[in-house]
PDB file of C-alpha atoms in Angstrom:
ATOM      1  CA  MET R   1      35.933 222.752 105.017  1.00 39.00           C
ATOM      2  CA  LEU R   2      33.417 224.803 106.993  1.00 44.00           C
ATOM      3  CA  PHE R   3      33.080 227.465 104.328  1.00 56.00           C
ATOM      4  CA  LYS R   4      32.931 224.925 101.523  1.00 47.00           C
ATOM      5  CA  SER R   5      30.182 223.007 103.271  1.00 42.00           C
ATOM      6  CA  LYS R   6      28.242 226.241 103.594  1.00 45.00           C
ATOM      7  CA  LEU R   7      28.650 226.798  99.861  1.00 41.00           C
ATOM      8  CA  LEU R   8      27.408 223.344  99.057  1.00 35.00           C
ATOM      9  CA  SER R   9      24.425 223.696 101.352  1.00 39.00           C
ATOM     10  CA  SER R  10      23.628 227.004  99.680  1.00 38.00           C
ATOM     11  CA  ALA R  11      23.678 225.329  96.314  1.00 35.00           C
ATOM     12  CA  MET R  12      21.042 222.910  97.561  1.00 32.00           C
ATOM     13  CA  ILE R  13      18.697 225.812  98.194  1.00 32.00           C
ATOM     14  CA  LEU R  14      18.725 226.912  94.554  1.00 33.00           C
ATOM     15  CA  SER R  15      19.808 225.159  91.417  1.00 31.00           C
ATOM     16  CA  SER R  16      22.953 226.426  89.760  1.00 33.00           C
ATOM     17  CA  ALA R  17      20.877 227.451  86.758  1.00 31.00           C
ATOM     18  CA  THR R  18      18.627 229.613  88.906  1.00 35.00           C
ATOM     19  CA  LEU R  19      21.583 231.196  90.621  1.00 44.00           C
ATOM     20  CA  MET R  20      23.297 231.925  87.328  1.00 39.00           C
ATOM     21  CA  ILE R  21      20.199 233.638  85.981  1.00 34.00           C
ATOM     22  CA  THR R  22      19.956 235.603  89.176  1.00 42.00           C
ATOM     23  CA  ALA R  23      23.620 236.387  89.095  1.00 43.00           C
ATOM     24  CA  ASN R  24      23.368 237.785  85.662  1.00 41.00           C
ATOM     25  CA  ASN R  25      20.382 239.854  86.620  1.00 42.00           C
ATOM     26  CA  THR R  26      22.015 240.914  89.809  1.00 44.00           C
ATOM     27  CA  LEU R  27      25.050 241.712  87.835  1.00 41.00           C
ATOM     28  CA  ALA R  28      22.794 244.090  86.135  1.00 39.00           C
ATOM     29  CA  GLY R  29      20.678 245.194  89.010  1.00 46.00           C
ATOM     30  CA  GLU R  30      22.000 244.344  92.401  1.00 49.00           C
ATOM     31  CA  HIS R  31      22.457 241.701  94.585  1.00 46.00           C
ATOM     32  CA  SER R  32      21.023 244.427  85.739  1.00 38.00           C
ATOM     33  CA  ALA R  33      23.727 243.097  83.481  1.00 35.00           C
ATOM     34  CA  PRO R  34      26.779 243.451  85.447  1.00 38.00           C
ATOM     35  CA  SER R  35      24.919 245.140  88.115  1.00 39.00           C
ATOM     36  CA  ASP R  36      24.509 245.194  91.749  1.00 44.00           C
ATOM     37  CA  HIS R  37      25.176 241.695  92.958  1.00 49.00           C
ATOM     38  CA  ALA R  38      26.458 239.493  90.251  1.00 60.00           C
ATOM     39  CA  ASN R  39      25.490 241.619  87.568  1.00 58.00           C
ATOM     40  CA  ASN R  40      22.230 242.479  88.976  1.00 57.00           C
ATOM     41  CA  GLU R  41      22.868 244.813  91.780  1.00 63.00           C
ATOM     42  CA  HIS R  42      23.162 241.461  93.035  1.00 62.00           C
ATOM     43  CA  ALA R  43      21.813 239.083  90.579  1.00 49.00           C
ATOM     44  CA  GLN R  44      20.866 240.210  87.160  1.00 44.00           C
ATOM     45  CA  SER R  45      22.816 237.954  85.134  1.00 32.00           C
ATOM     46  CA  ALA R  46      26.494 237.530  85.406  1.00 35.00           C
ATOM     47  CA  ALA R  47      26.494 238.467  81.807  1.00 33.00           C
ATOM     48  CA  ALA R  48      24.063 241.314  81.743  1.00 33.00           C
ATOM     49  CA  PRO R  49      24.968 244.758  82.807  1.00 35.00           C
ATOM     50  CA  ASN R  50      22.042 245.790  84.994  1.00 38.00           C
ATOM     51  CA  LYS R  51      21.183 245.894  88.568  1.00 39.00           C
ATOM     52  CA  HIS R  52      18.244 243.871  89.746  1.00 37.00           C
ATOM     53  CA  GLY R  53      16.499 242.008  87.051  1.00 36.00           C
ATOM     54  CA  ASP R  54      15.378 242.770  83.598  1.00 37.00           C
ATOM     55  CA  SER R  55      12.622 244.801  82.030  1.00 35.00           C
ATOM     56  CA  HIS R  56      10.239 241.844  82.212  1.00 52.00           C
ATOM     57  CA  HIS R  57      10.243 241.977  86.004  1.00 74.00           C
ATOM     58  CA  ALA R  58       7.965 244.181  88.097  1.00 92.00           C
ATOM     59  CA  HIS R  59       9.449 247.579  88.842  1.00 95.00           C
ATOM     60  CA  TRP R  60      10.666 248.045  92.414  1.00 98.00           C
ATOM     61  CA  GLY R  61      12.333 250.836  94.326  1.00 98.00           C
ATOM     62  CA  TYR R  62      13.061 252.244  97.753  1.00 98.00           C
ATOM     63  CA  VAL R  63      10.218 254.718  98.282  1.00 96.00           C
ATOM     64  CA  GLY R  64       6.429 254.732  98.182  1.00 96.00           C
ATOM     65  CA  ALA R  65       4.415 251.803  96.869  1.00 97.00           C
ATOM     66  CA  GLU R  66       7.570 250.151  95.428  1.00 97.00           C
ATOM     67  CA  SER R  67       9.583 250.331  98.668  1.00 98.00           C
ATOM     68  CA  PRO R  68      11.123 247.283 100.393  1.00 98.00           C
ATOM     69  CA  GLU R  69       8.101 246.580 102.592  1.00 97.00           C
ATOM     70  CA  HIS R  70       6.057 246.062  99.411  1.00 98.00           C
ATOM     71  CA  TRP R  71       8.548 244.084  97.304  1.00 98.00           C
ATOM     72  CA  GLY R  72       6.918 240.753  98.075  1.00 97.00           C
ATOM     73  CA  GLU R  73       3.571 242.090  96.832  1.00 97.00           C
ATOM     74  CA  LEU R  74       4.820 243.508  93.509  1.00 97.00           C
ATOM     75  CA  SER R  75       5.290 240.183  91.737  1.00 97.00           C
ATOM     76  CA  ALA R  76       4.970 236.469  92.403  1.00 97.00           C
ATOM     77  CA  ASP R  77       8.650 236.304  91.431  1.00 97.00           C
ATOM     78  CA  TYR R  78       9.457 238.410  94.497  1.00 98.00           C
ATOM     79  CA  HIS R  79       7.672 236.282  97.105  1.00 97.00           C
ATOM     80  CA  THR R  80      10.982 235.363  98.771  1.00 98.00           C
ATOM     81  CA  CYS R  81      11.390 239.026  99.750  1.00 98.00           C
ATOM     82  CA  LEU R  82       8.342 238.508 101.960  1.00 97.00           C
ATOM     83  CA  ASP R  83       8.568 234.913 103.181  1.00 97.00           C
ATOM     84  CA  GLY R  84      12.272 234.016 102.910  1.00 98.00           C
ATOM     85  CA  LYS R  85      13.977 232.842 106.100  1.00 98.00           C
ATOM     86  CA  ASN R  86      17.606 233.553 105.138  1.00 98.00           C
ATOM     87  CA  GLN R  87      17.427 237.159 104.025  1.00 98.00           C
ATOM     88  CA  THR R  88      20.040 239.907 103.891  1.00 98.00           C
ATOM     89  CA  PRO R  89      20.907 242.441 105.276  1.00 98.00           C
ATOM     90  CA  ILE R  90      21.364 241.581 108.940  1.00 98.00           C
ATOM     91  CA  ASP R  91      22.781 243.151 112.080  1.00 98.00           C
ATOM     92  CA  ILE R  92      25.850 241.106 113.027  1.00 98.00           C
ATOM     93  CA  GLN R  93      25.605 241.078 116.807  1.00 97.00           C
ATOM     94  CA  ALA R  94      27.548 237.919 117.635  1.00 94.00           C
ATOM     95  CA  ALA R  95      29.570 235.373 115.694  1.00 97.00           C
ATOM     96  CA  GLU R  96      30.780 231.835 116.240  1.00 98.00           C
ATOM     97  CA  ASP R  97      34.569 231.509 116.311  1.00 98.00           C
ATOM     98  CA  VAL R  98      35.632 229.000 113.671  1.00 97.00           C
ATOM     99  CA  ALA R  99      38.654 228.494 111.444  1.00 95.00           C
ATOM    100  CA  LEU R 100      37.395 230.378 108.403  1.00 98.00           C
ATOM    101  CA  PRO R 101      39.632 229.982 105.336  1.00 98.00           C
ATOM    102  CA  PRO R 102      41.649 233.017 104.223  1.00 98.00           C
ATOM    103  CA  LEU R 103      40.421 235.218 101.396  1.00 98.00           C
ATOM    104  CA  GLU R 104      42.705 235.381  98.350  1.00 98.00           C
ATOM    105  CA  PHE R 105      41.917 238.388  96.151  1.00 98.00           C
ATOM    106  CA  HIS R 106      43.242 238.383  92.587  1.00 98.00           C
ATOM    107  CA  TYR R 107      41.934 241.671  91.208  1.00 98.00           C
ATOM    108  CA  ALA R 108      43.221 243.466  88.132  1.00 97.00           C
ATOM    109  CA  ALA R 109      42.360 247.076  87.288  1.00 97.00           C
ATOM    110  CA  SER R 110      39.450 246.007  85.078  1.00 97.00           C
ATOM    111  CA  GLY R 111      36.496 248.140  86.134  1.00 98.00           C
ATOM    112  CA  TYR R 112      35.590 249.441  82.694  1.00 97.00           C
ATOM    113  CA  ASP R 113      31.964 250.617  82.734  1.00 98.00           C
ATOM    114  CA  GLU R 114      30.017 252.676  85.283  1.00 98.00           C
ATOM    115  CA  LEU R 115      26.239 252.363  85.289  1.00 98.00           C
ATOM    116  CA  ASN R 116      23.452 254.256  87.002  1.00 98.00           C
ATOM    117  CA  ASN R 117      20.690 251.649  86.948  1.00 97.00           C
ATOM    118  CA  GLY R 118      18.271 253.747  88.968  1.00 97.00           C
ATOM    119  CA  HIS R 119      18.921 251.706  92.113  1.00 98.00           C
ATOM    120  CA  THR R 120      22.656 252.159  92.601  1.00 98.00           C
ATOM    121  CA  ILE R 121      25.905 253.131  90.932  1.00 98.00           C
ATOM    122  CA  GLN R 122      27.495 249.976  89.588  1.00 98.00           C
ATOM    123  CA  VAL R 123      30.940 249.375  88.139  1.00 98.00           C
ATOM    124  CA  ASN R 124      31.009 246.449  85.725  1.00 98.00           C
ATOM    125  CA  TYR R 125      34.153 244.346  85.643  1.00 98.00           C
ATOM    126  CA  GLN R 126      35.908 242.596  82.787  1.00 97.00           C
ATOM    127  CA  GLY R 127      36.841 238.944  83.230  1.00 96.00           C
ATOM    128  CA  GLY R 128      40.114 237.821  84.746  1.00 97.00           C
ATOM    129  CA  SER R 129      39.672 238.940  88.377  1.00 98.00           C
ATOM    130  CA  TRP R 130      38.596 236.541  91.075  1.00 98.00           C
ATOM    131  CA  LEU R 131      38.355 235.677  94.744  1.00 98.00           C
ATOM    132  CA  THR R 132      39.586 232.285  95.967  1.00 98.00           C
ATOM    133  CA  VAL R 133      38.027 230.853  99.140  1.00 97.00           C
ATOM    134  CA  ASP R 134      38.732 227.335 100.349  1.00 95.00           C
ATOM    135  CA  GLY R 135      39.967 226.280  96.924  1.00 95.00           C
ATOM    136  CA  ARG R 136      36.960 227.646  95.001  1.00 97.00           C
ATOM    137  CA  ASN R 137      37.281 230.558  92.576  1.00 98.00           C
ATOM    138  CA  TYR R 138      34.608 233.250  92.275  1.00 98.00           C
ATOM    139  CA  GLU R 139      34.939 235.690  89.384  1.00 98.00           C
ATOM    140  CA  LEU R 140      34.316 239.350  90.156  1.00 98.00           C
ATOM    141  CA  LYS R 141      31.399 240.546  88.034  1.00 98.00           C
ATOM    142  CA  GLN R 142      30.632 244.005  89.378  1.00 98.00           C
ATOM    143  CA  PHE R 143      30.533 246.171  92.465  1.00 98.00           C
ATOM    144  CA  HIS R 144      27.977 248.715  93.606  1.00 98.00           C
ATOM    145  CA  PHE R 145      27.081 250.865  96.600  1.00 98.00           C
ATOM    146  CA  HIS R 146      24.378 251.483  99.188  1.00 98.00           C
ATOM    147  CA  THR R 147      23.887 254.450 101.491  1.00 98.00           C
ATOM    148  CA  PRO R 148      23.504 254.132 104.341  1.00 98.00           C
ATOM    149  CA  SER R 149      24.852 250.626 104.822  1.00 98.00           C
ATOM    150  CA  GLU R 150      22.549 247.642 104.521  1.00 98.00           C
ATOM    151  CA  ASN R 151      24.370 245.323 106.922  1.00 98.00           C
ATOM    152  CA  HIS R 152      25.134 246.552 110.429  1.00 98.00           C
ATOM    153  CA  ILE R 153      27.921 245.419 112.751  1.00 98.00           C
ATOM    154  CA  GLN R 154      27.001 245.262 116.433  1.00 97.00           C
ATOM    155  CA  GLY R 155      24.209 247.731 115.912  1.00 98.00           C
ATOM    156  CA  HIS R 156      26.335 250.217 113.995  1.00 98.00           C
ATOM    157  CA  GLU R 157      25.021 251.555 110.678  1.00 98.00           C
ATOM    158  CA  PHE R 158      27.761 252.822 108.369  1.00 98.00           C
ATOM    159  CA  PRO R 159      27.351 255.806 106.032  1.00 98.00           C
ATOM    160  CA  MET R 160      28.022 253.652 102.962  1.00 98.00           C
ATOM    161  CA  GLU R 161      28.582 250.018 101.970  1.00 98.00           C
ATOM    162  CA  ALA R 162      30.106 248.494  98.834  1.00 98.00           C
ATOM    163  CA  HIS R 163      29.066 245.071  97.513  1.00 98.00           C
ATOM    164  CA  LEU R 164      31.581 243.205  95.357  1.00 98.00           C
ATOM    165  CA  VAL R 165      29.574 240.544  93.528  1.00 98.00           C
ATOM    166  CA  HIS R 166      31.212 237.294  92.443  1.00 98.00           C
ATOM    167  CA  ALA R 167      30.009 234.071  90.808  1.00 98.00           C
ATOM    168  CA  ASP R 168      31.730 230.710  90.498  1.00 97.00           C
ATOM    169  CA  ALA R 169      31.636 228.399  87.465  1.00 96.00           C
ATOM    170  CA  GLU R 170      28.383 226.809  88.706  1.00 96.00           C
ATOM    171  CA  GLY R 171      26.675 230.153  89.256  1.00 96.00           C
ATOM    172  CA  ARG R 172      26.977 230.247  93.047  1.00 97.00           C
ATOM    173  CA  LEU R 173      27.220 233.802  94.327  1.00 98.00           C
ATOM    174  CA  ALA R 174      29.592 235.280  96.873  1.00 98.00           C
ATOM    175  CA  VAL R 175      29.248 238.931  97.866  1.00 98.00           C
ATOM    176  CA  VAL R 176      32.052 240.749  99.674  1.00 98.00           C
ATOM    177  CA  ALA R 177      30.716 243.670 101.717  1.00 99.00           C
ATOM    178  CA  VAL R 178      33.017 246.580 102.551  1.00 98.00           C
ATOM    179  CA  MET R 179      31.869 249.200 105.036  1.00 98.00           C
ATOM    180  CA  PHE R 180      32.781 252.875 104.698  1.00 98.00           C
ATOM    181  CA  GLU R 181      33.120 255.358 107.523  1.00 98.00           C
ATOM    182  CA  GLU R 182      33.279 259.096 106.915  1.00 98.00           C
ATOM    183  CA  GLY R 183      36.900 260.210 106.924  1.00 98.00           C
ATOM    184  CA  ALA R 184      39.735 260.649 104.443  1.00 98.00           C
ATOM    185  CA  GLU R 185      38.911 260.857 100.746  1.00 97.00           C
ATOM    186  CA  ASN R 186      39.055 257.511  98.944  1.00 96.00           C
ATOM    187  CA  THR R 187      41.348 257.804  95.927  1.00 93.00           C
ATOM    188  CA  GLU R 188      39.739 255.046  93.852  1.00 94.00           C
ATOM    189  CA  LEU R 189      36.262 256.377  94.563  1.00 96.00           C
ATOM    190  CA  LYS R 190      37.448 259.800  93.428  1.00 95.00           C
ATOM    191  CA  THR R 191      38.240 258.332  90.015  1.00 94.00           C
ATOM    192  CA  ALA R 192      34.920 256.508  89.816  1.00 96.00           C
ATOM    193  CA  TRP R 193      32.876 259.439  91.095  1.00 97.00           C
ATOM    194  CA  GLN R 194      34.344 261.771  88.466  1.00 96.00           C
ATOM    195  CA  ALA R 195      32.585 259.609  85.864  1.00 95.00           C
ATOM    196  CA  MET R 196      29.437 258.989  87.903  1.00 97.00           C
ATOM    197  CA  PRO R 197      26.328 258.871  85.677  1.00 98.00           C
ATOM    198  CA  THR R 198      23.641 261.119  87.101  1.00 97.00           C
ATOM    199  CA  HIS R 199      20.613 259.704  85.255  1.00 97.00           C
ATOM    200  CA  PRO R 200      19.093 256.182  85.330  1.00 97.00           C
ATOM    201  CA  ASP R 201      20.240 253.824  82.554  1.00 97.00           C
ATOM    202  CA  GLU R 202      23.215 256.066  81.809  1.00 98.00           C
ATOM    203  CA  HIS R 203      26.650 254.463  81.294  1.00 96.00           C
ATOM    204  CA  HIS R 204      30.069 256.070  81.351  1.00 97.00           C
ATOM    205  CA  ALA R 205      33.262 254.367  80.219  1.00 97.00           C
ATOM    206  CA  LEU R 206      36.007 254.417  82.834  1.00 96.00           C
ATOM    207  CA  THR R 207      39.350 255.685  81.566  1.00 92.00           C
ATOM    208  CA  PRO R 208      41.604 254.658  83.114  1.00 93.00           C
ATOM    209  CA  LYS R 209      39.969 251.470  84.358  1.00 96.00           C
ATOM    210  CA  ILE R 210      39.691 251.191  88.114  1.00 96.00           C
ATOM    211  CA  SER R 211      40.621 248.429  90.541  1.00 96.00           C
ATOM    212  CA  ALA R 212      38.363 246.904  93.165  1.00 98.00           C
ATOM    213  CA  ALA R 213      41.523 246.040  95.108  1.00 97.00           C
ATOM    214  CA  ALA R 214      41.755 249.693  96.133  1.00 96.00           C
ATOM    215  CA  LEU R 215      38.401 249.355  97.910  1.00 97.00           C
ATOM    216  CA  LEU R 216      39.651 246.590 100.204  1.00 98.00           C
ATOM    217  CA  PRO R 217      40.998 247.299 103.704  1.00 98.00           C
ATOM    218  CA  ALA R 218      44.418 246.093 104.807  1.00 98.00           C
ATOM    219  CA  SER R 219      42.870 243.434 107.032  1.00 98.00           C
ATOM    220  CA  HIS R 220      40.817 240.723 105.363  1.00 98.00           C
ATOM    221  CA  ASP R 221      39.303 239.377 108.594  1.00 98.00           C
ATOM    222  CA  TYR R 222      35.640 238.739 107.969  1.00 98.00           C
ATOM    223  CA  TYR R 223      32.243 237.511 109.042  1.00 98.00           C
ATOM    224  CA  HIS R 224      30.496 234.836 106.992  1.00 98.00           C
ATOM    225  CA  PHE R 225      26.829 233.920 106.750  1.00 98.00           C
ATOM    226  CA  THR R 226      24.432 232.508 104.179  1.00 98.00           C
ATOM    227  CA  GLY R 227      21.873 235.037 103.012  1.00 98.00           C
ATOM    228  CA  SER R 228      20.153 236.500  99.980  1.00 98.00           C
ATOM    229  CA  LEU R 229      20.234 239.203  97.400  1.00 98.00           C
ATOM    230  CA  THR R 230      19.271 242.484  99.055  1.00 98.00           C
ATOM    231  CA  THR R 231      17.087 243.432  96.095  1.00 98.00           C
ATOM    232  CA  PRO R 232      14.262 241.648  94.276  1.00 98.00           C
ATOM    233  CA  PRO R 233      13.909 238.761  93.720  1.00 98.00           C
ATOM    234  CA  CYS R 234      15.722 238.389  97.093  1.00 98.00           C
ATOM    235  CA  THR R 235      17.062 234.982  96.029  1.00 97.00           C
ATOM    236  CA  GLU R 236      18.588 232.980  98.875  1.00 98.00           C
ATOM    237  CA  GLY R 237      21.687 230.789  98.823  1.00 97.00           C
ATOM    238  CA  VAL R 238      24.149 233.697  98.575  1.00 98.00           C
ATOM    239  CA  ASN R 239      27.392 233.493 100.545  1.00 98.00           C
ATOM    240  CA  TRP R 240      28.084 236.754 102.352  1.00 98.00           C
ATOM    241  CA  ILE R 241      31.579 237.845 103.353  1.00 98.00           C
ATOM    242  CA  VAL R 242      31.490 241.014 105.461  1.00 99.00           C
ATOM    243  CA  LEU R 243      34.937 242.495 106.014  1.00 98.00           C
ATOM    244  CA  LYS R 244      35.435 243.674 109.576  1.00 98.00           C
ATOM    245  CA  GLN R 245      37.737 246.624 108.922  1.00 98.00           C
ATOM    246  CA  PRO R 246      35.998 249.608 107.310  1.00 98.00           C
ATOM    247  CA  MET R 247      37.420 251.876 104.656  1.00 98.00           C
ATOM    248  CA  THR R 248      36.919 255.647 104.559  1.00 98.00           C
ATOM    249  CA  ALA R 249      35.254 258.009 102.128  1.00 98.00           C
ATOM    250  CA  SER R 250      34.997 261.764 102.503  1.00 98.00           C
ATOM    251  CA  ALA R 251      31.759 263.468 103.492  1.00 98.00           C
ATOM    252  CA  ALA R 252      31.654 264.970  99.982  1.00 98.00           C
ATOM    253  CA  GLN R 253      32.037 261.559  98.329  1.00 98.00           C
ATOM    254  CA  ILE R 254      29.231 260.042 100.386  1.00 98.00           C
ATOM    255  CA  ALA R 255      27.028 263.083  99.756  1.00 98.00           C
ATOM    256  CA  GLN R 256      27.645 262.950  95.994  1.00 98.00           C
ATOM    257  CA  PHE R 257      26.430 259.360  95.814  1.00 98.00           C
ATOM    258  CA  SER R 258      23.417 260.114  98.015  1.00 98.00           C
ATOM    259  CA  GLN R 259      22.436 263.123  95.915  1.00 98.00           C
ATOM    260  CA  VAL R 260      22.562 261.158  92.660  1.00 98.00           C
ATOM    261  CA  MET R 261      20.409 258.405  94.163  1.00 98.00           C
ATOM    262  CA  GLY R 262      17.963 260.966  95.555  1.00 97.00           C
ATOM    263  CA  HIS R 263      17.020 258.799  98.521  1.00 97.00           C
ATOM    264  CA  PRO R 264      18.494 256.032 100.701  1.00 98.00           C
ATOM    265  CA  ASN R 265      19.002 252.823  98.730  1.00 98.00           C
ATOM    266  CA  ASN R 266      19.353 250.362 101.576  1.00 98.00           C
ATOM    267  CA  ARG R 267      16.997 247.505 102.378  1.00 98.00           C
ATOM    268  CA  PRO R 268      15.930 247.378 106.059  1.00 98.00           C
ATOM    269  CA  LEU R 269      17.463 244.778 108.370  1.00 98.00           C
ATOM    270  CA  GLN R 270      16.093 241.239 108.185  1.00 98.00           C
ATOM    271  CA  SER R 271      15.745 238.635 110.905  1.00 98.00           C
ATOM    272  CA  LEU R 272      18.676 236.274 111.477  1.00 98.00           C
ATOM    273  CA  ASN R 273      16.242 233.444 112.318  1.00 98.00           C
ATOM    274  CA  ALA R 274      18.087 230.136 112.792  1.00 96.00           C
ATOM    275  CA  ARG R 275      21.285 231.188 111.036  1.00 98.00           C
ATOM    276  CA  THR R 276      24.709 231.441 112.636  1.00 97.00           C
ATOM    277  CA  VAL R 277      27.275 234.061 111.702  1.00 98.00           C
ATOM    278  CA  GLN R 278      30.864 232.798 111.654  1.00 98.00           C
ATOM    279  CA  GLN R 279      34.149 234.610 112.139  1.00 98.00           C
TER     280      GLN R 279
END
């Protein structure tokens, strides 16, 4: 019940309607239709395929006057990026030992569309794949990447991090973070990278479709904390599941993603404040 109580407390932070809007924008932009974090790299809508919000929102980025340190100044809608107290990413230094529920992944090979939204490379997912945690189902909306990693584990920054963005029926978001170390080539990434769009707002259909299951490590042990989208509007109330075991990607695969982005696309670490990380 620990995880479920966390979910319910998260829902109290933001209304389900707000989270669903964010999810759809994240789906499209990060954490723009099915973009970064629900369909927004984390929260553009669960229905829209872009990364972090729609065209009506202030433009943001990772360099210059639109970089993360300025996000909170770009729009009143982004104030949480500046004054939020439960922001992501974090450095997981210590964790409370609790009986976290197991993760049940039910992923089909349904990654059908690959988008360069200018902030990340995002693979949009068809319906019918979900994560079950403590009896609650979260549908996989999209997954996207950051280099170097946004979250750290015991001070260690990884070369790359994947965010698998899910939303439940009420619009609550759960993001599964998978870390990548440099090593053996990742077969599923090879398929995705062959179709990688090199220009912003460019889509490529994925044939064959790819499976997010191939991005998961053998061990599903994880850290859990309540946080936020890692991109504007930095909405809080997001349940973060950070898998402990990293995957590998080759140096060439990591470099290809970095070169297409043109610059690091990771938000700096945020303060843990009064939160507790569980494991």
